[in-house]
């Protein structure tokens, strides 16, 4: 992806890109709604939904892996919301790194492999790059089907 959350004047020291794989999308312009890799992420979706039954009342709108290369110094991206609609964000950390997620005015969450972070999509948040290894987070957005 050729940009991370940014405005046109922010280049994040030349690291204004990330690797992204969309497993599932509700984008009406997308040619493919589910990637061939969806079968690999489906057991994780099933596990998350079994542990957090309130998500069963929602529809999984999208699911994507976001991978950030390590940088020499931590780079904090702009605060944002994934969607304008009411939704729930689930972040599943695939790698343990010294990068982190910041929930605006609330908390800093370290990237720890197999950790799940669930929060209201109305909370602004941002990613911070790691300086050690690839930071890989799978991002799920749940909302209402209507």
Coordinates of C-alpha atoms in Angstrom, one line a residue:
X1 CA 0.0 0.0 0.0
X2 CA 1.6 3.3 -1.1
X3 CA 0.5 5.2 2.0
X4 CA -0.1 4.8 5.7
X5 CA -2.7 7.0 7.4
X6 CA -1.5 10.4 6.4
X7 CA -2.1 13.7 4.9
X8 CA -0.4 14.7 1.7
X9 CA 2.4 16.6 3.6
X10 CA 3.4 13.6 5.8
X11 CA 6.0 11.2 4.5
X12 CA 7.1 9.5 7.8
X13 CA 10.7 9.9 7.0
X14 CA 10.3 8.0 3.7
X15 CA 8.4 5.1 5.2
X16 CA 4.9 6.1 4.1
X17 CA 4.0 2.6 2.9
X18 CA 3.3 -0.8 4.3
X19 CA 2.6 -4.3 3.1
X20 CA -1.1 -5.2 3.2
X21 CA -3.0 -8.3 2.4
X22 CA -6.8 -8.1 2.4
X23 CA -8.3 -11.4 3.4
X24 CA -11.8 -10.1 3.3
X25 CA -13.3 -6.8 2.1
X26 CA -16.7 -5.2 1.8
X27 CA -15.4 -2.7 -0.7
X28 CA -18.0 -2.5 -3.5
X29 CA -15.2 -1.8 -6.0
X30 CA -13.1 -4.8 -5.1
X31 CA -12.9 -7.5 -7.7
X32 CA -12.4 -10.2 -5.0
X33 CA -14.2 -10.1 -1.7
X34 CA -12.2 -13.0 -0.2
X35 CA -8.6 -13.8 -1.0
X36 CA -7.3 -17.3 -1.4
X37 CA -5.6 -16.7 2.0
X38 CA -8.9 -16.3 3.8
X39 CA -8.9 -20.1 4.6
X40 CA -5.8 -19.4 6.7
X41 CA -7.3 -16.6 8.7
X42 CA -10.8 -18.2 9.1
X43 CA -9.7 -20.4 12.1
X44 CA -8.5 -17.2 13.9
X45 CA -11.8 -15.5 13.1
X46 CA -13.7 -18.5 14.5
X47 CA -11.6 -18.5 17.6
X48 CA -12.0 -14.8 18.2
X49 CA -15.8 -15.0 17.7
X50 CA -16.0 -18.0 20.1
X51 CA -14.1 -16.2 22.8
X52 CA -16.0 -12.8 22.3
X53 CA -19.6 -13.8 21.6
X54 CA -20.8 -10.2 21.4
X55 CA -19.0 -10.1 18.0
X56 CA -21.4 -12.7 16.7
X57 CA -24.1 -9.9 16.7
X58 CA -21.9 -8.0 14.3
X59 CA -20.8 -8.5 10.7
X60 CA -17.1 -8.9 9.8
X61 CA -16.7 -6.0 7.3
X62 CA -13.0 -6.5 6.5
X63 CA -9.9 -8.3 7.6
X64 CA -6.4 -7.5 6.5
X65 CA -2.8 -8.1 7.6
X66 CA -0.8 -4.9 7.9
X67 CA 3.0 -5.3 7.9
X68 CA 5.4 -2.5 8.7
X69 CA 9.1 -2.8 8.1
X70 CA 11.3 -1.8 11.0
X71 CA 12.7 1.8 11.0
X72 CA 15.8 3.2 12.6
X73 CA 13.7 5.2 15.1
X74 CA 10.0 4.7 16.1
X75 CA 7.7 6.5 13.8
X76 CA 4.2 7.4 15.1
X77 CA 1.5 7.5 12.4
X78 CA -1.4 9.9 12.5
X79 CA -4.4 9.1 14.7
X80 CA -7.4 7.9 12.8
X81 CA -10.6 5.8 12.9
X82 CA -10.8 2.9 10.5
X83 CA -14.4 3.7 9.5
X84 CA -16.9 6.5 9.8
X85 CA -19.6 4.1 10.9
X86 CA -20.1 2.6 14.3
X87 CA -17.8 -0.5 14.5
X88 CA -15.6 -2.6 16.7
X89 CA -11.9 -3.0 15.9
X90 CA -10.0 -6.2 16.7
X91 CA -6.2 -6.2 16.4
X92 CA -4.4 -9.5 16.5
X93 CA -0.7 -9.1 16.9
X94 CA 1.3 -11.7 14.9
X95 CA 4.8 -10.7 16.0
X96 CA 6.4 -9.5 19.2
X97 CA 8.2 -6.3 18.5
X98 CA 9.1 -3.0 20.2
X99 CA 6.5 -1.2 18.1
X100 CA 3.1 -0.5 19.6
X101 CA -0.5 0.9 19.2
X102 CA -1.7 4.0 20.8
X103 CA -5.3 4.5 21.8
X104 CA -5.7 8.3 21.9
X105 CA -6.0 9.6 25.5
X106 CA -6.3 6.0 26.8
X107 CA -3.4 3.7 26.5
X108 CA -0.3 2.4 24.8
X109 CA -0.5 -1.3 23.8
X110 CA 2.7 -3.2 23.1
X111 CA 3.0 -5.6 20.2
X112 CA 3.0 -9.1 21.7
X113 CA 2.6 -12.2 19.6
X114 CA -0.9 -13.8 19.9
X115 CA -2.3 -10.7 21.9
X116 CA -5.8 -9.5 20.9
X117 CA -6.9 -5.9 21.4
X118 CA -10.6 -5.1 21.0
X119 CA -11.9 -1.5 21.2
X120 CA -14.7 0.7 19.9
X121 CA -14.0 2.0 16.4
X122 CA -14.9 5.4 17.6
X123 CA -11.6 5.6 19.5
X124 CA -8.8 7.3 17.5
X125 CA -5.7 5.1 17.4
X126 CA -2.4 4.9 15.6
X127 CA 0.4 2.5 14.9
X128 CA 4.1 3.1 15.8
X129 CA 6.8 1.3 13.9
X130 CA 9.2 -1.1 15.5
X131 CA 13.0 -0.8 15.4
X132 CA 13.7 -4.5 15.7
X133 CA 11.7 -6.8 13.4
X134 CA 8.6 -6.7 11.1
X135 CA 5.5 -5.5 12.9
X136 CA 2.6 -7.7 11.7
X137 CA -0.9 -7.0 12.9
X138 CA -4.2 -8.5 11.5
X139 CA -6.9 -5.9 11.6
X140 CA -10.6 -6.9 11.8
X141 CA -13.5 -4.4 11.6
X142 CA -16.9 -5.5 12.8
X143 CA -20.1 -3.6 12.3
X144 CA -23.8 -3.9 11.7
X145 CA -25.0 -5.4 8.4
X146 CA -27.6 -2.6 7.8

